Amino acid sequence: MKKEKDYQETPENQTENGAAENAAEESEEAAVSPEEEKIAALTAETEALKASVSEYKDKWIRSVAEFDNYKKRTAKCESKAYKDGKSEMLKKVFFIGDSLDWALAMELDEKTADGIRQLRKKFAAFLEGEGVTEIDPVGEVFDPHVSEAVMQVPAEEGETAGTVKQVVQKGYRFGDDIIRVARVIVIG
């Protein structure tokens, strides 16, 4: 057997060993140059700025999208308000056409009837220019979405039950919307 030199670890030895290790670490840390420290600091700052830029860019993109949606909603609301206002105005002038139609249904001298027919044509041209079309369901199957039945008459020979025989008051459509249903007499 070999004789080994007995080495006992004492608190003094441990302190010396720890001090030596600490000194080695400190010398390694001291070995980091000031340029490397500056690079590390700038790299950390750059990463923080990149994160900040990314966050602001994301917020900007969201803001642009929200504003775009706001503009679309506003344009849609304006368009609807304009259309609703126009249809309300048009509803108020339908009585003119009704009055002209009632006048034409009366017995009139020819000159008066011609004058009223000319006025009725101008009124119809005005409505057409505003995008309004008359609903004329005569001969068609009664549709409660387009017409209102005010009377039902028995079917005569050759007539089909459930069809519109006569329009009592004209209906009107503005674009795709019905702004006044036609009042009709239906064959029963």
Tab-separated table of C-alpha atoms in Angstrom:
chain	number	residue	atom	x	y	z
A	1	MET	CA	0.000	0.000	0.000
A	2	LYS	CA	1.025	3.361	-0.791
A	3	LYS	CA	1.402	5.941	1.676
A	4	GLU	CA	-0.635	8.868	0.881
A	5	LYS	CA	-0.240	12.149	2.375
A	6	ASP	CA	-3.164	12.764	4.583
A	7	TYR	CA	-4.951	15.860	3.684
A	8	GLN	CA	-7.651	17.028	5.916
A	9	GLU	CA	-10.151	19.558	4.902
A	10	THR	CA	-10.462	22.169	7.475
A	11	PRO	CA	-12.513	25.321	7.380
A	12	GLU	CA	-9.342	27.198	6.573
A	13	ASN	CA	-8.639	24.936	3.591
A	14	GLN	CA	-12.207	25.277	2.376
A	15	THR	CA	-11.993	29.055	2.610
A	16	GLU	CA	-8.765	29.064	0.677
A	17	ASN	CA	-10.232	26.795	-2.014
A	18	GLY	CA	-13.394	28.929	-2.253
A	19	ALA	CA	-11.355	32.091	-2.407
A	20	ALA	CA	-9.261	30.630	-5.188
A	21	GLU	CA	-12.371	29.654	-7.158
A	22	ASN	CA	-13.922	33.086	-6.627
A	23	ALA	CA	-10.739	34.733	-7.729
A	24	ALA	CA	-10.751	32.612	-10.887
A	25	GLU	CA	-14.360	33.558	-11.644
A	26	GLU	CA	-13.659	37.219	-10.995
A	27	SER	CA	-10.691	37.118	-13.289
A	28	GLU	CA	-12.904	35.566	-15.998
A	29	GLU	CA	-15.525	38.238	-15.435
A	30	ALA	CA	-12.855	40.857	-15.464
A	31	ALA	CA	-11.722	39.334	-18.720
A	32	VAL	CA	-15.011	40.567	-20.324
A	33	SER	CA	-13.994	43.687	-22.123
A	34	PRO	CA	-15.880	46.984	-21.912
A	35	GLU	CA	-16.756	46.655	-25.625
A	36	GLU	CA	-18.461	43.331	-24.976
A	37	GLU	CA	-20.408	44.860	-22.115
A	38	LYS	CA	-21.475	47.715	-24.378
A	39	ILE	CA	-22.497	45.244	-27.124
A	40	ALA	CA	-24.502	43.217	-24.617
A	41	ALA	CA	-26.245	46.360	-23.344
A	42	LEU	CA	-26.994	47.557	-26.891
A	43	THR	CA	-28.273	44.117	-27.875
A	44	ALA	CA	-30.629	44.088	-24.893
A	45	GLU	CA	-31.791	47.612	-25.738
A	46	THR	CA	-32.303	46.636	-29.400
A	47	GLU	CA	-34.419	43.638	-28.394
A	48	ALA	CA	-36.520	45.837	-26.112
A	49	LEU	CA	-36.994	48.364	-28.921
A	50	LYS	CA	-37.934	45.611	-31.386
A	51	ALA	CA	-40.582	44.374	-28.963
A	52	SER	CA	-41.863	47.924	-28.526
A	53	VAL	CA	-41.951	48.511	-32.303
A	54	SER	CA	-43.801	45.234	-32.793
A	55	GLU	CA	-46.347	46.223	-30.152
A	56	TYR	CA	-46.893	49.677	-31.686
A	57	LYS	CA	-47.129	48.197	-35.184
A	58	ASP	CA	-49.771	45.737	-33.990
A	59	LYS	CA	-51.734	48.559	-32.350
A	60	TRP	CA	-51.449	50.641	-35.520
A	61	ILE	CA	-52.701	47.776	-37.714
A	62	ARG	CA	-55.646	47.239	-35.367
A	63	SER	CA	-56.435	50.964	-35.344
A	64	VAL	CA	-56.375	51.127	-39.143
A	65	ALA	CA	-58.688	48.100	-39.354
A	66	GLU	CA	-61.066	49.569	-36.758
A	67	PHE	CA	-61.149	52.897	-38.604
A	68	ASP	CA	-61.797	51.116	-41.897
A	69	ASN	CA	-64.706	49.227	-40.322
A	70	TYR	CA	-65.986	52.479	-38.813
A	71	LYS	CA	-65.974	54.148	-42.245
A	72	LYS	CA	-67.860	51.211	-43.759
A	73	ARG	CA	-70.442	51.215	-40.962
A	74	THR	CA	-70.893	54.969	-41.251
A	75	ALA	CA	-71.306	54.823	-45.030
A	76	LYS	CA	-73.834	52.008	-44.660
A	77	CYS	CA	-75.777	53.965	-42.012
A	78	GLU	CA	-75.735	57.118	-44.145
A	79	SER	CA	-76.955	55.193	-47.167
A	80	LYS	CA	-79.742	53.564	-45.165
A	81	ALA	CA	-80.768	56.883	-43.591
A	82	TYR	CA	-80.865	58.527	-47.031
A	83	LYS	CA	-82.915	55.688	-48.488
A	84	ASP	CA	-85.293	55.657	-45.500
A	85	GLY	CA	-85.754	59.424	-45.696
A	86	LYS	CA	-86.355	59.293	-49.420
A	87	SER	CA	-88.919	56.504	-49.096
A	88	GLU	CA	-90.749	58.478	-46.380
A	89	MET	CA	-90.859	61.516	-48.667
A	90	LEU	CA	-92.109	59.407	-51.564
A	91	LYS	CA	-94.875	57.889	-49.424
A	92	LYS	CA	-96.177	61.406	-48.841
A	93	VAL	CA	-96.626	62.119	-52.567
A	94	PHE	CA	-98.452	58.905	-53.493
A	95	PHE	CA	-101.779	60.606	-52.756
A	96	ILE	CA	-101.166	62.785	-55.825
A	97	GLY	CA	-101.164	59.738	-58.087
A	98	ASP	CA	-104.168	58.306	-56.247
A	99	SER	CA	-106.081	61.564	-56.751
A	100	LEU	CA	-105.224	61.620	-60.453
A	101	ASP	CA	-106.337	57.983	-60.833
A	102	TRP	CA	-109.653	58.724	-59.077
A	103	ALA	CA	-110.179	61.765	-61.289
A	104	LEU	CA	-109.593	59.654	-64.406
A	105	ALA	CA	-112.172	57.127	-63.165
A	106	MET	CA	-114.854	59.842	-63.239
A	107	GLU	CA	-116.803	60.882	-66.277
A	108	LEU	CA	-114.968	63.921	-67.619
A	109	ASP	CA	-114.974	65.854	-70.857
A	110	GLU	CA	-112.174	64.810	-73.227
A	111	LYS	CA	-109.940	67.876	-72.724
A	112	THR	CA	-110.018	67.560	-68.948
A	113	ALA	CA	-109.334	63.816	-69.146
A	114	ASP	CA	-106.368	64.455	-71.490
A	115	GLY	CA	-104.954	67.037	-69.080
A	116	ILE	CA	-105.262	64.656	-66.139
A	117	ARG	CA	-103.672	61.821	-68.172
A	118	GLN	CA	-100.719	64.105	-68.958
A	119	LEU	CA	-100.330	64.941	-65.267
A	120	ARG	CA	-100.513	61.228	-64.406
A	121	LYS	CA	-97.770	60.471	-66.955
A	122	LYS	CA	-95.565	63.199	-65.476
A	123	PHE	CA	-96.166	61.860	-61.995
A	124	ALA	CA	-95.274	58.330	-63.148
A	125	ALA	CA	-92.110	59.692	-64.825
A	126	PHE	CA	-91.179	61.491	-61.591
A	127	LEU	CA	-91.558	58.277	-59.589
A	128	GLU	CA	-89.573	56.303	-62.153
A	129	GLY	CA	-86.810	58.903	-62.035
A	130	GLU	CA	-86.644	58.443	-58.258
A	131	GLY	CA	-86.307	54.664	-58.632
A	132	VAL	CA	-89.906	53.827	-57.747
A	133	THR	CA	-91.840	51.206	-59.695
A	134	GLU	CA	-95.564	50.537	-59.546
A	135	ILE	CA	-96.773	47.166	-58.329
A	136	ASP	CA	-99.419	45.839	-60.718
A	137	PRO	CA	-100.418	42.330	-59.594
A	138	VAL	CA	-103.538	41.998	-61.801
A	139	GLY	CA	-103.807	38.423	-63.095
A	140	GLU	CA	-101.141	37.146	-60.696
A	141	VAL	CA	-101.607	34.851	-57.722
A	142	PHE	CA	-102.348	36.909	-54.611
A	143	ASP	CA	-99.163	37.515	-52.584
A	144	PRO	CA	-99.729	39.018	-49.118
A	145	HIS	CA	-96.174	40.403	-49.117
A	146	VAL	CA	-96.964	42.588	-52.121
A	147	SER	CA	-100.715	43.148	-51.893
A	148	GLU	CA	-103.453	43.671	-49.346
A	149	ALA	CA	-106.815	42.091	-50.176
A	150	VAL	CA	-109.611	44.576	-49.519
A	151	MET	CA	-112.356	42.507	-51.121
A	152	GLN	CA	-113.004	39.028	-52.449
A	153	VAL	CA	-115.349	38.371	-55.371
A	154	PRO	CA	-116.698	35.066	-56.659
A	155	ALA	CA	-114.873	33.520	-59.601
A	156	GLU	CA	-116.479	33.968	-63.000
A	157	GLU	CA	-116.051	31.592	-65.904
A	158	GLY	CA	-112.379	31.260	-66.891
A	159	GLU	CA	-111.058	32.967	-63.730
A	160	THR	CA	-108.804	31.210	-61.254
A	161	ALA	CA	-109.484	31.481	-57.543
A	162	GLY	CA	-106.749	33.196	-55.552
A	163	THR	CA	-105.679	35.568	-58.314
A	164	VAL	CA	-105.861	39.348	-58.262
A	165	LYS	CA	-108.776	40.697	-60.321
A	166	GLN	CA	-108.425	44.453	-59.827
A	167	VAL	CA	-106.168	47.016	-58.159
A	168	VAL	CA	-108.065	49.453	-55.950
A	169	GLN	CA	-104.971	51.416	-54.876
A	170	LYS	CA	-101.571	51.080	-56.537
A	171	GLY	CA	-98.616	49.725	-54.639
A	172	TYR	CA	-95.046	50.928	-55.027
A	173	ARG	CA	-91.603	49.423	-54.757
A	174	PHE	CA	-88.471	51.495	-54.058
A	175	GLY	CA	-85.437	49.458	-55.046
A	176	ASP	CA	-85.984	46.055	-53.439
A	177	ASP	CA	-88.269	47.393	-50.712
A	178	ILE	CA	-92.034	47.620	-50.933
A	179	ILE	CA	-92.943	51.026	-49.575
A	180	ARG	CA	-96.685	50.653	-50.135
A	181	VAL	CA	-98.569	47.434	-50.782
A	182	ALA	CA	-101.191	47.374	-53.513
A	183	ARG	CA	-104.784	47.165	-52.310
A	184	VAL	CA	-106.555	44.642	-54.468
A	185	ILE	CA	-109.725	42.682	-55.132
A	186	VAL	CA	-109.079	38.934	-55.143
A	187	ILE	CA	-111.050	36.253	-56.936
A	188	GLY	CA	-112.459	33.809	-54.373
